[in-house]
Coordinates of C-alpha atoms in Angstrom, one line a residue:
Chain A
M20 CA -20.0 56.3 45.8
T21 CA -17.0 57.9 47.5
D22 CA -16.2 58.9 51.1
G23 CA -17.4 62.3 50.0
V24 CA -15.8 65.7 50.1
Q25 CA -12.9 66.1 52.5
V26 CA -12.1 69.6 53.9
I27 CA -8.6 71.0 54.5
A28 CA -9.1 73.9 56.8
E29 CA -7.4 77.2 55.9
R30 CA -3.6 77.3 56.5
S31 CA -3.4 73.5 57.1
G32 CA -2.5 70.3 55.3
T33 CA -3.0 66.6 55.2
A34 CA -1.6 63.4 53.7
F35 CA -3.3 60.2 52.5
R36 CA -2.9 57.1 50.4
L37 CA -4.1 57.3 46.8
P38 CA -4.2 53.9 45.2
R39 CA -3.3 53.3 41.5
G40 CA -6.3 54.1 39.3
A41 CA -8.0 56.4 41.9
I42 CA -9.1 59.8 40.9
L43 CA -8.3 62.8 43.1
T44 CA -10.3 66.0 42.6
V45 CA -8.9 69.1 44.3
T46 CA -11.5 71.9 44.5
D47 CA -11.1 75.6 45.4
P48 CA -14.5 76.1 47.1
K49 CA -14.3 79.9 47.5
G50 CA -11.9 80.9 44.8
E51 CA -8.3 82.4 44.7
Q52 CA -6.9 79.6 47.0
V53 CA -3.8 77.6 46.3
A54 CA -3.3 73.9 47.2
D55 CA 0.3 72.5 47.3
L56 CA 0.4 68.9 46.1
L57 CA 3.2 66.4 46.7
A58 CA 3.3 62.7 45.6
Y59 CA 5.5 59.9 46.8
N60 CA 5.6 56.2 45.6
A61 CA 3.8 54.4 48.5
A62 CA 6.1 51.4 48.0
D63 CA 9.3 53.5 48.3
V64 CA 9.0 57.1 49.3
R65 CA 12.4 57.9 48.0
E66 CA 10.6 58.1 44.6
V67 CA 9.0 61.6 44.6
I68 CA 7.3 64.0 42.3
S69 CA 9.9 65.9 40.2
S70 CA 9.3 69.4 38.7
G71 CA 12.5 69.1 36.7
R72 CA 11.5 65.7 35.0
T73 CA 8.0 66.8 34.4
L74 CA 8.8 70.2 32.8
D75 CA 11.5 68.5 30.7
Y76 CA 9.1 65.9 29.3
A77 CA 6.1 68.3 28.9
E78 CA 8.3 71.0 27.3
T79 CA 6.1 73.7 29.0
I80 CA 5.6 75.2 32.4
S81 CA 1.9 75.5 31.6
L82 CA 0.6 72.1 32.8
T83 CA -3.0 71.2 32.4
T84 CA -5.4 68.4 31.2
G85 CA -3.5 65.6 29.5
H86 CA -0.1 66.3 31.1
A87 CA 1.6 63.7 33.2
L88 CA 3.4 64.5 36.5
Y89 CA 6.7 62.5 36.6
S90 CA 8.8 61.2 39.5
N91 CA 12.5 61.6 40.0
R92 CA 12.8 58.1 38.4
S93 CA 11.0 59.2 35.2
Q94 CA 7.9 57.3 36.0
V95 CA 4.4 58.8 35.6
M96 CA 2.9 59.3 39.1
L97 CA -0.3 61.3 38.2
T98 CA -2.1 62.4 35.0
I99 CA -4.1 65.6 34.9
I100 CA -7.5 64.4 33.5
A101 CA -9.5 67.6 34.0
D102 CA -8.8 71.2 34.8
S103 CA -11.2 74.1 34.9
V104 CA -8.5 76.7 35.6
G105 CA -5.5 76.1 33.4
R106 CA -3.0 78.0 35.6
H107 CA -0.9 76.3 38.2
D108 CA 2.7 76.6 39.4
F109 CA 5.4 73.9 39.3
L110 CA 8.5 76.2 39.9
L111 CA 8.3 77.0 43.6
T112 CA 8.7 75.1 46.9
P113 CA 6.1 75.2 49.6
C114 CA 6.0 78.4 51.8
S115 CA 7.8 77.9 55.1
I116 CA 8.8 79.7 58.3
D117 CA 11.9 80.9 56.4
T118 CA 9.9 82.3 53.5
F119 CA 7.6 84.1 55.9
H120 CA 10.7 85.7 57.5
H121 CA 11.9 86.7 54.0
F122 CA 8.7 88.0 52.4
Y123 CA 6.5 89.0 55.4
P124 CA 8.9 90.3 58.1
D125 CA 6.1 92.3 59.7
L126 CA 3.6 89.4 59.9
K127 CA 3.5 86.8 62.6
P128 CA 5.5 83.9 61.0
H129 CA 3.7 80.7 60.1
R130 CA 5.2 77.3 59.5
G131 CA 3.4 77.4 56.1
C132 CA 2.7 74.6 53.7
F133 CA 6.2 73.2 54.3
G134 CA 5.5 72.8 58.0
N135 CA 2.0 71.5 57.4
L136 CA 3.3 69.0 54.9
A137 CA 6.2 67.9 57.0
E138 CA 3.8 67.1 59.9
A139 CA 1.3 65.3 57.7
L140 CA 3.9 63.2 55.9
A141 CA 6.0 62.2 58.9
P142 CA 3.8 59.2 59.7
Y143 CA 4.7 57.8 56.3
G144 CA 8.4 58.0 57.0
I145 CA 8.9 61.1 54.8
E146 CA 11.4 63.6 56.2
P147 CA 11.2 67.4 55.8
D148 CA 14.3 67.4 53.7
A149 CA 12.5 65.1 51.2
I150 CA 9.9 67.9 50.3
P151 CA 10.8 69.1 46.8
V152 CA 9.1 71.6 44.5
A153 CA 5.4 71.0 44.9
F154 CA 2.7 71.0 42.2
N155 CA 0.9 74.1 43.4
C156 CA -2.7 73.8 42.2
F157 CA -4.2 77.2 41.3
M158 CA -1.0 79.1 42.1
N159 CA -0.5 81.9 39.6
V160 CA 3.2 82.6 38.9
P161 CA 3.7 84.2 35.5
V162 CA 7.3 84.3 34.1
A163 CA 8.0 87.6 32.3
A164 CA 10.1 87.9 29.1
D165 CA 13.1 88.9 31.2
G166 CA 12.7 85.9 33.5
K167 CA 11.1 87.8 36.5
L168 CA 8.5 85.9 38.5
R169 CA 5.5 87.4 40.1
V170 CA 3.1 85.7 42.5
L171 CA -0.3 86.9 41.6
P172 CA -3.8 86.0 43.0
P173 CA -5.0 82.7 41.5
V174 CA -7.4 83.0 38.6
S175 CA -9.6 80.2 40.1
K176 CA -13.2 81.0 41.0
A177 CA -15.4 79.3 43.6
G178 CA -15.9 75.7 42.6
D179 CA -13.0 75.5 40.2
H180 CA -11.1 72.2 40.3
I181 CA -8.4 70.0 38.9
R182 CA -8.6 66.2 38.7
F183 CA -5.7 63.7 38.7
R184 CA -5.6 60.0 38.1
A185 CA -3.0 58.1 40.1
E186 CA -0.7 56.0 37.9
M187 CA 0.9 54.2 40.8
D188 CA 0.1 53.6 44.5
L189 CA 0.9 57.0 46.1
I190 CA 1.2 58.9 49.3
I191 CA -0.2 62.4 48.6
G192 CA 0.5 65.6 50.6
L193 CA -2.0 68.4 50.1
T194 CA -2.5 71.8 51.7
A195 CA -4.6 74.9 51.8
C196 CA -1.8 77.4 51.3
S197 CA -0.8 79.8 54.1
A198 CA 1.0 82.6 52.3
P199 CA -0.8 85.9 51.8
D200 CA 0.4 86.8 48.3
S201 CA -0.3 83.3 46.9
N202 CA -4.0 83.4 47.9
G203 CA -5.1 87.0 47.0
G204 CA -4.6 88.1 50.6
S205 CA -7.0 85.8 52.5
F206 CA -7.0 82.2 53.6
K207 CA -9.6 79.7 52.6
P208 CA -10.1 76.0 52.8
I209 CA -9.5 73.4 50.1
H210 CA -11.8 70.5 49.3
Y211 CA -10.7 67.2 47.9
E212 CA -12.4 63.9 46.9
I213 CA -11.1 60.5 46.1
E214 CA -12.8 58.0 43.8
T215 CA -11.2 54.6 43.9
V216 CA -11.4 52.2 41.0
A217 CA -14.3 50.5 42.9
D218 CA -16.1 53.9 43.3
Q219 CA -15.7 54.5 39.6
A220 CA -17.1 51.1 38.7
A221 CA -20.1 51.7 41.0
V222 CA -21.0 54.8 39.1
L223 CA -21.2 52.9 35.8
Chain B
M28 CA 48.1 79.6 43.7
T29 CA 45.6 76.8 43.0
D30 CA 45.7 73.2 41.9
G31 CA 45.1 74.7 38.4
V32 CA 42.5 74.0 35.9
Q33 CA 40.8 70.6 36.1
V34 CA 39.2 69.1 33.0
I35 CA 35.9 67.2 32.9
A36 CA 36.1 65.2 29.7
E37 CA 33.1 65.3 27.3
R38 CA 30.0 63.5 28.4
S39 CA 31.4 62.8 31.9
G40 CA 31.1 64.1 35.4
T41 CA 32.9 64.5 38.7
A42 CA 32.4 65.4 42.4
F43 CA 34.6 67.2 44.9
R44 CA 34.7 69.0 48.2
L45 CA 34.4 72.8 48.0
P46 CA 35.2 74.4 51.4
R47 CA 33.4 77.4 52.7
G48 CA 34.9 80.6 51.3
A49 CA 36.4 78.8 48.3
I50 CA 35.7 80.1 44.8
L51 CA 34.7 77.7 42.0
T52 CA 35.2 78.9 38.4
V53 CA 33.3 76.8 35.8
T54 CA 34.6 77.6 32.2
D55 CA 33.2 76.6 28.8
P56 CA 36.5 76.2 27.0
K57 CA 35.1 75.7 23.5
G58 CA 31.7 77.4 23.7
E59 CA 28.1 76.1 23.6
Q60 CA 28.7 73.5 26.3
V61 CA 26.5 72.9 29.4
A62 CA 27.8 71.9 32.9
D63 CA 25.2 70.6 35.4
L64 CA 26.0 71.7 38.9
L65 CA 24.7 70.1 42.2
A66 CA 25.6 71.1 45.7
Y67 CA 25.2 69.2 49.0
N68 CA 26.0 70.3 52.6
A69 CA 29.2 68.4 53.3
A70 CA 28.2 67.9 56.9
D71 CA 24.7 66.5 56.1
V72 CA 24.1 65.6 52.5
R73 CA 20.3 65.6 53.1
E74 CA 20.7 69.4 52.7
V75 CA 20.8 70.0 48.9
I76 CA 20.5 72.7 46.4
S77 CA 16.9 73.7 45.7
S78 CA 15.6 75.3 42.5
G79 CA 12.3 76.0 44.2
R80 CA 13.7 77.9 47.2
T81 CA 16.2 79.8 45.0
L82 CA 13.7 80.9 42.4
D83 CA 11.3 81.9 45.1
Y84 CA 13.8 84.2 46.9
A85 CA 15.4 85.5 43.7
E86 CA 11.9 86.3 42.1
T87 CA 13.4 85.5 38.7
I88 CA 14.5 82.5 36.7
S89 CA 17.3 84.6 35.2
L90 CA 20.1 83.9 37.7
T91 CA 23.4 85.7 37.4
T92 CA 26.0 87.7 39.3
G93 CA 24.8 88.6 42.8
H94 CA 22.2 85.9 43.1
A95 CA 22.4 83.3 45.8
L96 CA 21.7 79.6 45.3
Y97 CA 19.7 78.2 48.3
S98 CA 19.3 74.8 49.8
N99 CA 16.1 73.0 50.7
R100 CA 16.7 74.3 54.2
S101 CA 16.6 78.0 53.0
Q102 CA 20.4 78.4 53.6
V103 CA 22.6 80.0 51.0
M104 CA 25.0 77.4 49.6
L105 CA 26.6 79.4 46.8
T106 CA 26.7 83.0 45.6
I107 CA 27.3 83.8 41.9
I108 CA 30.1 86.3 42.0
A109 CA 30.9 86.6 38.3
D110 CA 29.2 85.5 35.1
S111 CA 30.3 86.3 31.5
V112 CA 27.2 84.6 30.0
G113 CA 24.1 85.6 31.9
R114 CA 22.0 82.7 30.7
H115 CA 21.7 79.5 32.7
D116 CA 18.9 77.0 33.5
F117 CA 17.5 76.1 36.9
L118 CA 14.2 74.4 35.7
L119 CA 15.3 71.0 34.4
T120 CA 16.8 67.8 35.9
P121 CA 20.0 66.3 34.5
C122 CA 19.6 64.3 31.3
S123 CA 19.4 60.5 32.0
I124 CA 19.0 57.2 30.2
D125 CA 15.2 57.8 30.4
T126 CA 15.4 61.2 28.8
F127 CA 17.6 59.8 26.0
H128 CA 14.9 57.2 25.3
H129 CA 12.3 59.9 25.3
F130 CA 14.0 62.6 23.3
Y131 CA 16.5 60.7 21.2
P132 CA 14.9 57.3 20.4
D133 CA 17.1 56.8 17.4
L134 CA 20.4 57.5 19.2
K135 CA 22.4 55.1 21.3
P136 CA 21.2 55.8 24.8
H137 CA 23.6 57.4 27.3
R138 CA 23.4 57.5 31.1
G139 CA 23.7 61.2 30.8
C140 CA 24.5 63.8 33.4
F141 CA 22.3 61.9 35.8
G142 CA 24.2 58.7 35.6
N143 CA 27.6 60.5 35.6
L144 CA 26.5 62.5 38.8
A145 CA 25.1 59.4 40.5
E146 CA 28.5 57.6 40.1
A147 CA 30.5 60.6 41.1
L148 CA 28.4 61.4 44.2
A149 CA 28.1 57.8 45.4
P150 CA 31.4 57.9 47.4
Y151 CA 29.9 60.8 49.4
G152 CA 26.8 58.7 50.4
I153 CA 24.5 60.5 48.0
E154 CA 21.9 58.2 46.3
P155 CA 20.6 58.7 42.8
D156 CA 17.1 59.5 44.2
A157 CA 18.7 62.5 46.0
I158 CA 19.6 64.2 42.7
P159 CA 17.2 67.2 42.2
V160 CA 17.0 69.9 39.6
A161 CA 20.5 71.0 38.9
F162 CA 21.9 74.5 38.3
N163 CA 22.7 74.0 34.6
C164 CA 25.5 76.4 33.8
F165 CA 25.3 77.8 30.3
M166 CA 22.1 75.9 29.5
N167 CA 19.7 78.0 27.4
V168 CA 16.1 77.3 28.1
P169 CA 13.8 80.2 27.2
V170 CA 10.3 80.2 28.5
A171 CA 7.8 81.6 25.9
A172 CA 4.8 83.8 26.8
D173 CA 2.5 80.7 26.6
G174 CA 4.8 78.7 29.0
K175 CA 6.5 76.6 26.3
L176 CA 10.1 75.6 26.9
R177 CA 12.8 75.3 24.3
V178 CA 16.3 73.9 24.7
L179 CA 18.5 76.0 22.5
P180 CA 22.2 76.0 22.0
P181 CA 24.0 77.8 24.8
V182 CA 25.0 81.4 24.1
S183 CA 28.4 80.8 25.8
K184 CA 31.5 81.4 23.7
A185 CA 34.9 79.8 24.1
G186 CA 36.4 80.9 27.4
D187 CA 33.1 82.1 29.0
H188 CA 32.8 81.3 32.6
I189 CA 30.7 81.6 35.8
R190 CA 32.2 81.9 39.3
F191 CA 30.6 80.8 42.6
R192 CA 31.7 81.4 46.2
A193 CA 30.9 78.6 48.6
E194 CA 28.9 79.8 51.6
M195 CA 29.2 76.5 53.5
D196 CA 31.3 73.4 53.2
L197 CA 30.0 71.7 50.2
I198 CA 30.1 68.5 48.1
I199 CA 29.8 69.6 44.4
G200 CA 28.7 67.5 41.5
L201 CA 29.7 68.8 38.1
T202 CA 29.4 67.5 34.5
A203 CA 30.2 68.2 30.9
C204 CA 26.6 67.6 29.6
S205 CA 25.8 64.6 27.4
A206 CA 22.6 65.6 25.6
P207 CA 22.8 66.7 22.0
D208 CA 20.2 69.5 22.0
S209 CA 21.6 71.1 25.2
N210 CA 25.1 71.6 23.7
G211 CA 24.5 72.7 20.1
G212 CA 24.8 69.2 18.8
S213 CA 28.4 68.4 19.8
F214 CA 30.1 67.3 23.1
K215 CA 32.9 69.3 24.6
P216 CA 34.8 69.3 27.9
I217 CA 34.2 71.6 30.8
H218 CA 37.0 73.2 32.8
Y219 CA 36.9 74.1 36.5
E220 CA 39.2 75.7 39.0
I221 CA 39.0 75.9 42.8
E222 CA 40.6 78.8 44.8
T223 CA 40.5 78.1 48.5
V224 CA 40.6 80.9 51.0
A225 CA 44.4 80.3 51.4
D226 CA 44.8 80.5 47.6
Q227 CA 42.9 83.8 47.6
A228 CA 45.1 85.1 50.4
A229 CA 48.3 84.1 48.6
V230 CA 47.3 86.2 45.6
L231 CA 46.9 89.3 47.7

């Protein structure tokens, strides 16, 4: 028993509360679509997801089932409890009007995931400057032996998903990514579902 | 004509203003010693160095001479204008009391670069929560083909250095790193020198 599947339309974003113990499932319904995810402590939004802390503790950039996502205060915010893809990015910040100017000078600029997240998070008192590196679900950014980064199409297929358990009361920001290269050249929706602790008990 | 070489004692940190156009030279005087570097816009410290923006624009994690270090607002804060080492890290956050508990449970905990930076930056109105991933000069963190990270001794030798030009008026945080693994098992000072635009003109 949940509120069911929520849809994030292509090139848009949203924000919502995710209580401690709740499970968030992020699904790529059509395949090859990235979803940028941010997390803030609902009780104090200055505490925020931290790529640097997470990569340090995990000792890998290949985060998947069993890994914890840490805050800038070294607290676990989310644990990845299932992952049908196994390839996500935690190096890059959300695409923005500036990254569109840089990478796609011939395309009509878009405010990108950064702009979408900034608007969605504003009601929670979170400023644009407080948007850090996001956990980019399904984003495929291999690091070559010489350090070079490439943004390749996601390896996710239709219906692939990643599931997180909230380890504290959180504000989540989540997008259907807007950048051509990150999404195999086309823009698709992202689906998500929240199961609260009560939802999980009702299933038992 | 500069104020000369400044010394950051082992396992400590400092902060200072770096005006636009000034050149900052960070030197490893004894070899195998890391210096965590942070940068904030002196006119608005909510604008801060961003690993995610920088890696995105550079399309590599191997940053060296010619690369720009960007802020969270996609503005260039610093340009690397010389680099005798060629291996630095921009993935990990400064070591802290929490990382000491995690990685060195048998050692006496230390507040680490994070605590040193927090104290040094406080007079500039910068809170601990506003400390992001640092540009870790001389830190040697190779990424394996499977994504695994290792923290190896720096490849820097005595006298090696990296030079940055400030592209805006900045507040800089800088440390002599406190974590055993990052520094080849021993703790050494870091030297730095600032050449303002006037200093540079006086040399001509």
